[in-house]
Coordinates of C-alpha atoms and ligand atoms in Angstrom, one line a residue:
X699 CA 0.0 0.0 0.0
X700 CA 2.4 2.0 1.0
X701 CA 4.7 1.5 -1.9
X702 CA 1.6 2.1 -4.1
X703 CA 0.9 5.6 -2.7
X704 CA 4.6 6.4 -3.4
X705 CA 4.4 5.5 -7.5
X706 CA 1.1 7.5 -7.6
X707 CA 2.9 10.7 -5.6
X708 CA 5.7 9.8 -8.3
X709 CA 3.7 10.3 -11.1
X710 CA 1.6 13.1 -10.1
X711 CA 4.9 14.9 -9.5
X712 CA 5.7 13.5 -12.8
X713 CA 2.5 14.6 -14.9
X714 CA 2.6 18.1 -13.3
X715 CA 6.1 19.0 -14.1
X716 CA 6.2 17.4 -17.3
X717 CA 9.2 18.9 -18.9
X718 CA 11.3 18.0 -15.8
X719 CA 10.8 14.1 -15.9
X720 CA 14.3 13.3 -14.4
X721 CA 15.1 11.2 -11.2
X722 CA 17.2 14.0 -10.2
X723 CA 14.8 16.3 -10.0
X724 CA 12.6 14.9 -8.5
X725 CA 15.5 14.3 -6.1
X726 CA 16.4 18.0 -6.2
X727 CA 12.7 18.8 -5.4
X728 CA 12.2 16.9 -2.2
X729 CA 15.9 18.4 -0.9
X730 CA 15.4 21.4 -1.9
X731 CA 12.7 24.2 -1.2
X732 CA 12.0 26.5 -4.1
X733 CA 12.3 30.2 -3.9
X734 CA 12.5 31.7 -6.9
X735 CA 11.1 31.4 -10.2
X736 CA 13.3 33.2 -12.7
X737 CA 11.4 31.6 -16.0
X738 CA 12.9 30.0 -18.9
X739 CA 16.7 30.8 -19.4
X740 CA 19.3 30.5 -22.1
X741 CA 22.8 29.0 -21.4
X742 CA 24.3 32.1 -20.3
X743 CA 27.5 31.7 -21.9
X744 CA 26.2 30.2 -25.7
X745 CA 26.7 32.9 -27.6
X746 CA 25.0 32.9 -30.8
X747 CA 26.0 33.3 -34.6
X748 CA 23.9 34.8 -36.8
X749 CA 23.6 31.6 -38.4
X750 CA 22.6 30.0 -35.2
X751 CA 20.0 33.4 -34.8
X752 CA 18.3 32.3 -38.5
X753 CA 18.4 28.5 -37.4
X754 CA 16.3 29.9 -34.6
X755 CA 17.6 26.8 -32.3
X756 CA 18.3 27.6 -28.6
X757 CA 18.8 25.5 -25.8
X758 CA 16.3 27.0 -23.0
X759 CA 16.0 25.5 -19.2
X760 CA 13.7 26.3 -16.4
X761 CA 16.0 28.5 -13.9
X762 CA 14.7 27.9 -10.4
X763 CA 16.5 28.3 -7.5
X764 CA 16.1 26.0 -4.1
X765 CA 17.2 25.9 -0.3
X766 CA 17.9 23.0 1.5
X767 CA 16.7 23.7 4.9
X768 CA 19.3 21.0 6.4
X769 CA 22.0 21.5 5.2
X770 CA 21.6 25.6 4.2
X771 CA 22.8 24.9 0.4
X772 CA 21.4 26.9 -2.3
X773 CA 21.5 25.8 -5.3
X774 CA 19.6 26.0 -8.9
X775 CA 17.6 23.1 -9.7
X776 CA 18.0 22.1 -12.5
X777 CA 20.7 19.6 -13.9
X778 CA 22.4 20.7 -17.0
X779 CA 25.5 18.9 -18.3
X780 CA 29.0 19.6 -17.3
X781 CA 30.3 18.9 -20.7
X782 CA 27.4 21.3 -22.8
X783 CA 28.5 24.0 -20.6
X784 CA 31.8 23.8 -20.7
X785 CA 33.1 22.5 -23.8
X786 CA 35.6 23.9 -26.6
X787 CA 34.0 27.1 -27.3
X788 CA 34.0 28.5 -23.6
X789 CA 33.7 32.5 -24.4
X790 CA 34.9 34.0 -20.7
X791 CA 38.4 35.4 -20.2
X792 CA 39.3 35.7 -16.5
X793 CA 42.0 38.5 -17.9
X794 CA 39.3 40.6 -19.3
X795 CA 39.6 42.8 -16.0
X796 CA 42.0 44.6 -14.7
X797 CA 40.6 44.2 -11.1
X798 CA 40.4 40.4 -11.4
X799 CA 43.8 40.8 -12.6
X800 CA 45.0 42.7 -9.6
X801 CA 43.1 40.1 -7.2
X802 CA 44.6 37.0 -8.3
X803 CA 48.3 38.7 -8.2
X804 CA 47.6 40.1 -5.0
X805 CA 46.8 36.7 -3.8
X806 CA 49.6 35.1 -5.3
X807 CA 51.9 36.8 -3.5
X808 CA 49.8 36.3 -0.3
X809 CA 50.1 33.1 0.0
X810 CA 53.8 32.4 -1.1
X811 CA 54.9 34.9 1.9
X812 CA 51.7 33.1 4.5
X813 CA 52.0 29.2 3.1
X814 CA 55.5 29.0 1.3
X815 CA 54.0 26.1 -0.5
X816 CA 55.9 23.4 -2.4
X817 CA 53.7 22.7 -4.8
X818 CA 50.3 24.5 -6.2
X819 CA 47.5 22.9 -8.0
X820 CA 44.8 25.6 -9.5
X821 CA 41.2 23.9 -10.2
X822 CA 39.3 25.9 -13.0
X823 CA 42.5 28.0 -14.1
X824 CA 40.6 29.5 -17.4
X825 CA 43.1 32.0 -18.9
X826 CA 46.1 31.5 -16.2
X827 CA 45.3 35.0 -14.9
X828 CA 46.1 33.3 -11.1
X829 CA 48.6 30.6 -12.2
X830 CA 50.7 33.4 -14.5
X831 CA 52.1 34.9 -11.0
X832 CA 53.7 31.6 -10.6
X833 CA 56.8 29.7 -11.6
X834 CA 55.9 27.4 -14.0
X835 CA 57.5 24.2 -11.9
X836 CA 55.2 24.8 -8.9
X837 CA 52.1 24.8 -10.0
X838 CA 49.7 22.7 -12.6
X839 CA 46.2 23.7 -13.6
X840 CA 43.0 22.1 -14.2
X841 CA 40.7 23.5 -17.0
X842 CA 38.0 21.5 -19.0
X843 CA 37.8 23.9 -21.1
X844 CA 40.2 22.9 -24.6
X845 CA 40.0 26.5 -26.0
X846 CA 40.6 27.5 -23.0
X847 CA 42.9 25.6 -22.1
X848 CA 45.4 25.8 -24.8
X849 CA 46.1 29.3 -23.8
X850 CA 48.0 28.2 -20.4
X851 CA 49.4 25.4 -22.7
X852 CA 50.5 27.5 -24.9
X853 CA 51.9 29.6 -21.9
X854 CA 54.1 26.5 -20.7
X855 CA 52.2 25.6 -17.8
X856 CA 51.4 21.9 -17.2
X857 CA 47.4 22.3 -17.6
X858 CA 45.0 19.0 -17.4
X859 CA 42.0 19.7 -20.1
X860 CA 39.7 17.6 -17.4
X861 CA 37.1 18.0 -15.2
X862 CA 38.3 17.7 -11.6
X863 CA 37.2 14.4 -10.4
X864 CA 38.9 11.6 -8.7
X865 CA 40.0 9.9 -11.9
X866 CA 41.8 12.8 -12.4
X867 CA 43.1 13.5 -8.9
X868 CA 44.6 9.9 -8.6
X869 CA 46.4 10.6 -12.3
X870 CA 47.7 13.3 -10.7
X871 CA 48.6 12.2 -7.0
X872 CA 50.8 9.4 -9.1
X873 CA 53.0 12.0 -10.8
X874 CA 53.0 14.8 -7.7
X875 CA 53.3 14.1 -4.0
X876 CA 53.5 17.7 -2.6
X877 CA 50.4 19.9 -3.2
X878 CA 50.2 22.0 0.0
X879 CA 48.1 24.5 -1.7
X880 CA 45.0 23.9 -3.8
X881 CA 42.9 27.5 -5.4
X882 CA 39.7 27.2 -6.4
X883 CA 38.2 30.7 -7.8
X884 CA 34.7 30.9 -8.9
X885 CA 34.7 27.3 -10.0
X886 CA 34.1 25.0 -6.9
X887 CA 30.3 26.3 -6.9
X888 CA 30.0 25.2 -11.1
X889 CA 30.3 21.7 -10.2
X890 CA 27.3 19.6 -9.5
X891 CA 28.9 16.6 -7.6
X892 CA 30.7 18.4 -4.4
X893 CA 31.0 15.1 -3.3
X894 CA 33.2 13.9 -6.1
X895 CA 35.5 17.4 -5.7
X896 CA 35.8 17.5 -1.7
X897 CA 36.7 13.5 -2.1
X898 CA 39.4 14.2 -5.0
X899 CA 40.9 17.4 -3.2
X900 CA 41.1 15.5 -0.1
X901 CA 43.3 12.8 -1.7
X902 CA 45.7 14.9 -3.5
X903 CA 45.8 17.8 -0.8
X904 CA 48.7 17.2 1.8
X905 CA 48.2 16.5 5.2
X906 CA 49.3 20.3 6.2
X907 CA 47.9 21.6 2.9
X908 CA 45.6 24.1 2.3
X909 CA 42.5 24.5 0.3
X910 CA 41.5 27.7 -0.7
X911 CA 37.8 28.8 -2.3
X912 CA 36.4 32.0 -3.5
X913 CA 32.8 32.1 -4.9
X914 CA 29.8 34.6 -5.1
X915 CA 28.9 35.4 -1.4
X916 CA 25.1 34.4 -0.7
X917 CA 24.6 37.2 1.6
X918 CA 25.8 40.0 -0.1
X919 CA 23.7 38.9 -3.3
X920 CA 21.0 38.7 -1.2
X921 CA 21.7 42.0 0.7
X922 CA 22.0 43.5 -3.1
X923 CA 19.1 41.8 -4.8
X924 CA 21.6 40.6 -7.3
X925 CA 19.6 38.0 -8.7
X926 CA 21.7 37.5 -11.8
X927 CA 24.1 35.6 -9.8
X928 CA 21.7 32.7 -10.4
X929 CA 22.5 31.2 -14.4
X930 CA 23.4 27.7 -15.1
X931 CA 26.8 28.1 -14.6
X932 CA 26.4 29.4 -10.5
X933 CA 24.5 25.8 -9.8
X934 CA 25.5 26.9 -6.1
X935 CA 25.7 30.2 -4.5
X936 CA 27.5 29.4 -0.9
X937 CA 27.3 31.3 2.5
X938 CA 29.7 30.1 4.9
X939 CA 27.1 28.8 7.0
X940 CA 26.3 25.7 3.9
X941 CA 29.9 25.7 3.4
X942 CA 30.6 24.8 6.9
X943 CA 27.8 22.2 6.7
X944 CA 29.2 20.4 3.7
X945 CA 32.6 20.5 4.8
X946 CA 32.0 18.6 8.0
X947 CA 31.2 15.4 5.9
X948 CA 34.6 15.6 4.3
X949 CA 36.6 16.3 7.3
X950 CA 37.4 19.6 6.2
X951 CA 37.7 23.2 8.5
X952 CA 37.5 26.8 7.1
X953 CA 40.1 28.2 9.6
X954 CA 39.9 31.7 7.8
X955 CA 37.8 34.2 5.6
X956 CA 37.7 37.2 3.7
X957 CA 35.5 39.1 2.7
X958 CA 36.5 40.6 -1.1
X959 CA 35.0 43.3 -3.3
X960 CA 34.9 41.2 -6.4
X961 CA 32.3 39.7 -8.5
X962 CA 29.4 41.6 -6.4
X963 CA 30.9 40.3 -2.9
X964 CA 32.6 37.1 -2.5
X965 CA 33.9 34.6 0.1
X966 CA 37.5 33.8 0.2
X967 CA 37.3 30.4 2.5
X968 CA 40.8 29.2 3.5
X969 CA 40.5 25.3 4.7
X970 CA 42.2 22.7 6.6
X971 CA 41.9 19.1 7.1
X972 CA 40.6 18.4 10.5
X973 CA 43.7 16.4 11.4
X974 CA 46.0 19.4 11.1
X975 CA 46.5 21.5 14.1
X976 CA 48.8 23.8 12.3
X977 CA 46.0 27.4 12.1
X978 CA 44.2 28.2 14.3
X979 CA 40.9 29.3 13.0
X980 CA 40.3 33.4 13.0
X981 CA 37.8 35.2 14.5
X982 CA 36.5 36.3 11.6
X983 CA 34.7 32.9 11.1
X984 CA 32.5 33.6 13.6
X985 CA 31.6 36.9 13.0
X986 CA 30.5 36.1 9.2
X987 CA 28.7 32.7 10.8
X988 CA 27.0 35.9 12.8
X989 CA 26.6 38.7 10.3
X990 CA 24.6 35.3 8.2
X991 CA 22.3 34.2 10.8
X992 CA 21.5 37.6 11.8
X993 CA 20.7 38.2 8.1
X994 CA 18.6 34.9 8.5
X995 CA 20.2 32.5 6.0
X996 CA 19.5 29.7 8.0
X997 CA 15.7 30.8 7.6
X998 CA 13.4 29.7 4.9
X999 CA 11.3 33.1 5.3
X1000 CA 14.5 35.8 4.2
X1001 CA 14.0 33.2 0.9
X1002 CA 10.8 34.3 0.0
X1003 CA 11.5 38.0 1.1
X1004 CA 14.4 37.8 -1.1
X1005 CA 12.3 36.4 -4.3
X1006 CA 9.7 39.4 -3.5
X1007 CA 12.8 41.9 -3.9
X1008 CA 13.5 40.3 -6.9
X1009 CA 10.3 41.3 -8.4
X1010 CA 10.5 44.7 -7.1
X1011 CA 13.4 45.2 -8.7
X1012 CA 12.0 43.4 -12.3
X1013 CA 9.4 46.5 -12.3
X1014 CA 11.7 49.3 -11.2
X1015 CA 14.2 48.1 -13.8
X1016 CA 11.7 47.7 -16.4
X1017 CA 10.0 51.1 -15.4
X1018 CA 13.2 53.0 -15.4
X1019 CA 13.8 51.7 -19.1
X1020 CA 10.6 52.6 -20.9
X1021 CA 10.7 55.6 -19.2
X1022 CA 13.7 56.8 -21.0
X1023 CA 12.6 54.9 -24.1
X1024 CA 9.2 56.8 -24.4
X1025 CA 11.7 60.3 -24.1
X1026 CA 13.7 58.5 -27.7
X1027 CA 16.7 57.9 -25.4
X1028 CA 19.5 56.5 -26.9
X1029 CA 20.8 53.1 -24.5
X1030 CA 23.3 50.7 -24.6
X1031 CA 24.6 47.9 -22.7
X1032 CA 28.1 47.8 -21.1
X1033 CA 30.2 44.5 -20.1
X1034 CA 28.5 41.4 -21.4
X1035 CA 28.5 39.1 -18.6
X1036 CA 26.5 35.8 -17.9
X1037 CA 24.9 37.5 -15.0
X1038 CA 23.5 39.8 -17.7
X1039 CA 21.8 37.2 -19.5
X1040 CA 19.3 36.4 -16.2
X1041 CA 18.6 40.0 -15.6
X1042 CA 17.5 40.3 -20.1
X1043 CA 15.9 37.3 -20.1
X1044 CA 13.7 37.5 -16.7
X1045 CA 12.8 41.7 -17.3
X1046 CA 12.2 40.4 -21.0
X1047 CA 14.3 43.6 -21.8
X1048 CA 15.9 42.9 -26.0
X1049 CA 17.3 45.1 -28.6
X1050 CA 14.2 47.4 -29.2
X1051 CA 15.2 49.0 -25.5
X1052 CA 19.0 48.4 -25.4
X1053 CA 20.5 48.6 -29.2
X1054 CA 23.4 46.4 -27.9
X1055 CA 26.4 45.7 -25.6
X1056 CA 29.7 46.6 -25.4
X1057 CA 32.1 44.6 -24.6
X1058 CA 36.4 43.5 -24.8
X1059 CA 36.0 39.6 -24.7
X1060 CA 37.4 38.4 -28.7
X1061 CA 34.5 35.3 -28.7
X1062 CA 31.9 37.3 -27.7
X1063 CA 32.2 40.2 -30.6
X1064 CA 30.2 39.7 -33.2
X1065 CA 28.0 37.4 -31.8
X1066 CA 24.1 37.9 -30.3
X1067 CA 23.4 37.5 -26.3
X1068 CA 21.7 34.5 -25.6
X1069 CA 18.3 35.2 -25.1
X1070 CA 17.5 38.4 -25.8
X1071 CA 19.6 38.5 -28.9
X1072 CA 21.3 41.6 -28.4
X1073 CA 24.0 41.6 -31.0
X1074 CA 28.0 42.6 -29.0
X1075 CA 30.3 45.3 -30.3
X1076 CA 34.0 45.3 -29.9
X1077 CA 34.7 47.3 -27.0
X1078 CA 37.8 49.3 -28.9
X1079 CA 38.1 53.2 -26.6
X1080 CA 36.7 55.3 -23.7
X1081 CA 32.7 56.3 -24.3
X1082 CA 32.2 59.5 -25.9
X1083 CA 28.5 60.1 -27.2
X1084 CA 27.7 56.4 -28.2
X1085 CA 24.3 56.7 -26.4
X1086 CA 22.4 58.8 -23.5
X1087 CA 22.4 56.1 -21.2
X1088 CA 24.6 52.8 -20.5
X1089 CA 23.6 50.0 -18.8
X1090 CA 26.1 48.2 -16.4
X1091 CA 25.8 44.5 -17.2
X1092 CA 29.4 44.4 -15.3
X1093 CA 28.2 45.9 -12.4
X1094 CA 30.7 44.2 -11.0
X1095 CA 33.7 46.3 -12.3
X1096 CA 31.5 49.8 -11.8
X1097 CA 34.5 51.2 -10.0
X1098 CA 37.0 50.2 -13.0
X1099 CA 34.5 51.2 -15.9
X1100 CA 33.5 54.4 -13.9
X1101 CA 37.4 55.2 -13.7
X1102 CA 38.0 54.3 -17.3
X1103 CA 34.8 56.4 -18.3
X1104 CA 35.1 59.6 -16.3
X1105 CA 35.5 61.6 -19.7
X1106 CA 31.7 60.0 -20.4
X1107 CA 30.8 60.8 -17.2
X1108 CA 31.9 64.3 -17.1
X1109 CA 30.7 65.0 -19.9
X1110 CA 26.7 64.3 -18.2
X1111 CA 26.9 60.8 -19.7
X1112 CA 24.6 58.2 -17.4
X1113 CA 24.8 54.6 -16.4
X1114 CA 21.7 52.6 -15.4
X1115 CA 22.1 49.7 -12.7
X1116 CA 20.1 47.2 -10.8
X1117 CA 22.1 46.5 -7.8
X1118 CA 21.4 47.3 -5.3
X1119 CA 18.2 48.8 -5.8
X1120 CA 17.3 49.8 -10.2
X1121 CA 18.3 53.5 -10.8
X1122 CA 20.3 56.0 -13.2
X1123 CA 23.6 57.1 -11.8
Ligands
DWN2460 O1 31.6 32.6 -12.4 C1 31.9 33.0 -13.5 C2 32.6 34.3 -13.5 C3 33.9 34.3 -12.8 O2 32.9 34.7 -14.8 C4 31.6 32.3 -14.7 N1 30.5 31.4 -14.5 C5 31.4 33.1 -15.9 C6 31.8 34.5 -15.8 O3 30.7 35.3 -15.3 P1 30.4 36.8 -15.9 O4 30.4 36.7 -17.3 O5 29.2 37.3 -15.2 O6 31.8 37.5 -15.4 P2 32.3 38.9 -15.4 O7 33.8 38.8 -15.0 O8 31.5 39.8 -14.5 O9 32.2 39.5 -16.9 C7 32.6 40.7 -17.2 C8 32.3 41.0 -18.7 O10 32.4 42.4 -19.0 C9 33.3 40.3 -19.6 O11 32.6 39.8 -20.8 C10 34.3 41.3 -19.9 C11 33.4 42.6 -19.9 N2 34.2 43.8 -19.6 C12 34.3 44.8 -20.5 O12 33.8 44.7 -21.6 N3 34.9 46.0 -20.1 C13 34.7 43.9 -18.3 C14 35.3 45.1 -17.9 C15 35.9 45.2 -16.6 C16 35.5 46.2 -18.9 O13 36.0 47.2 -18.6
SAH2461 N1 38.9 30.8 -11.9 C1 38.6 31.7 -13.0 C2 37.5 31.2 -13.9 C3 36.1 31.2 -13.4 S1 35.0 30.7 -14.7 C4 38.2 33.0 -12.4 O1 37.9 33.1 -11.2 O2 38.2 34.0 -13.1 C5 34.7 29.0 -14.2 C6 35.8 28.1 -14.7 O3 35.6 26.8 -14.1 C7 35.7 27.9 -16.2 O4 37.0 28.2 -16.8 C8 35.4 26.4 -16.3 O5 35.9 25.8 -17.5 C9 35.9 25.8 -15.0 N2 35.2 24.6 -14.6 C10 33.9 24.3 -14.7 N3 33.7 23.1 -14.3 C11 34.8 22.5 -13.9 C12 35.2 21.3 -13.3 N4 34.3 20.3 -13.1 N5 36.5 21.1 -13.0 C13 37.5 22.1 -13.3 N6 37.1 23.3 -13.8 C14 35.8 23.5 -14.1

């Protein structure tokens, strides 16, 4: 009987949701608690031709984003493959900003005067902007991506052109015995199986080794409405609170954070194994365990709140643009990011309202956003009178565009942004 009930709960789930028919879904849906509802997405980063525009074929999913009220992880629900994702046409350049650039040296040379390590391994290494500050003997990178890739090859780095995973890690725990530092920036949350990458770190990781992660922050997207931190590429946005939680099970401790400015507020989690009494852990652990629960990320209600921001900010975003549309403004996009491609997509804003982005990254010239189909010019020189008003789709780097376009600004030349709250500036 009881076993009956189950299959018809089964299929009823099954019947409703019909485009979502997957085990793991339906897994997904009884860990997770939905939130939001952010509609029916492109792959942020599938940048189209305009053969591909013509051919009218684009991959859409159903972006909604779910807590799990045990273990505090956030996470998007649906499942898209590792491999469609990131494959040998990956457009994004971590080099593409000078502030990125300045990050990863600064850290660099962080932990070669904290750690001294003996040997570096970097998971997700893209363009080599981190691994670059390194000698080329100490360190090896991982980077499914071939384009991608081939650029750190092509650099002289030792660079695996795999997904991190355990077949990997033992590959590489047979040729190198000393990592004592592992870096993982903006990567660790695009991987679906933490399970798989806590178990492969911890067998290649030295005993006195230490793991460092950087990801999107949960609590300062929350705190800025920053919604477009959710594409299929962010599959998880972390507090420390869910990291702590997941860590536990691998007999891992974060012994240090810090907070950083970059990509809209992140979390820089340094992390021991248990075993290792070598750090102490830092106050500062505590505090942003405090700062989160008195936020209330360890509370299902701050969720929904958060989802009803969201739609605030849909309509002031989309009231601030017709606005200026209905007074014949000129606008334009600036910085075409993933992120951009939730906000377009979800305010149903296309090229009738912005006539397109700038932007510096080579693959993306050329090419249409996915989605709302806005086509990308080459980024080439300062802003002078291209348009009235300029979106920010890198919000992210406002303070490095807004230095590198004072002459635009000067000059009574506006940007429009979402975060924290829609408005010209
Ligand atoms: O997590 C991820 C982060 C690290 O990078 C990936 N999943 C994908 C990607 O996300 P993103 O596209 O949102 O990242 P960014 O770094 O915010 O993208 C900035 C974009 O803006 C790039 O396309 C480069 C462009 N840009 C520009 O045209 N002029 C950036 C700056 C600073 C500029 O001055
Ligand atoms: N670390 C860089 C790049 C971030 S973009 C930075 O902070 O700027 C995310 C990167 O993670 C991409 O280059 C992507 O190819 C890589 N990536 C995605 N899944 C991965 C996996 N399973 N293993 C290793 N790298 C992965």
């Amino acid at each position: 009987m009881e076993t009956l009930n189950l299959s018809i709960l089964f299929y009823s789930f099954a019947i409703y949701y019909k485009k979502l028919i997957t085990l793991n879904y339906i897994i997904y849906f009884i860990m997770y608690k939905k939130f939001l509802d952010l509609g029916l997405q492109p792959l942020a980063n599938k940048y189209l031709s305009k053969k591909d525009l013509i051919k009218k074929k684009e991959h859409l999913y159903h972006l909604e984003v779910g807590f799990n009220k045990k273990s505090k992880l956030v996470s998007i629900l649906k499942n898209i493959s590792a491999e469609k994702m990131f494959d040998n046409k990956y457009p994004y350049r971590s080099s593409m900003s000078k502030t990125m650039r300045n990050s990863f040296k600064k850290l660099a040379q962080k932990v070669t005067k904290t750690f001294d390590p003996n040997f570096i391994m970097e998971i997700g290494s893209n363009d080599g902007s981190f691994i670059k500050n390194f000698d080329k003997k100490k360190i090896i990178s991982i980077e499914p991506c071939k384009n991608v890739a081939n650029i750190t090859k092509n650099m002289g780095y030792k660079t695996y052109s795999n997904f991190w995973n355990i077949k990997l890690a033992k590959k590489i725990k047979s040729k190198v015995k000393n990592i004592d530092l592992i870096y993982a920036a903006n990567t660790i949350s695009h991987i679906k199986n933490l399970n798989s990458v806590f178990k492969s770190i911890n067998h290649v990781l030295s005993d006195k080794g230490v793991l460092i992660i950087e990801d999107p922050s949960l609590l300062e997207c929350f705190k800025k409405v920053s919604y477009d931190q959710f594409y299929n590429e962010h599959i998880y946005i972390f507090s420390l609170l869910s990291m702590k939680n997941l860590l536990k099970k691998y007999k891992f401790k974060v012994f240090n954070i810090e907070k950083l400015s970059t990509h809209g507020g992140s979390l820089r989690y340094y992390i021991k194994k248990d075993s290792n009494n070598k750090f102490r852990t830092s106050k500062k652990v505590k505090e942003q365990l405090n700062r989160e629960m008195k936020f209330g990320l360890n509370r299902f209600l701050t969720y929904i709140k958060f989802s009803r921001n969201v739609e605030n900010s849909r309509k002031k975003l989309r009231a601030i643009l017709s606005k200026l549309k209905k007074q014949n403004k000129k606008i334009i996009g600036y910085g075409s990011t993933a992120k951009v491609c939730t906000i377009l997509t979800f305010c149903k804003i296309k090229s009738d309202t912005l006539d397109y982005f700038f932007d510096t990254t080579p693959n993306k010239i050329g090419k249409y956003i996915p989605g709302s189909h806005i086509y990308v010019k080459k980024y080439s020189k300062p802003l002078t009178n291209e348009a009235d008003y300029v979106f920010l789709g890198a919000w992210n780097f406002k303070k490095e565009i807004f230095n590198k376009e004072r002459k635009f600004i000067k000059k009574g030349g506006k940007f429009i942004t979402h975060v924290p709250i829609p408005k010209i500036i």
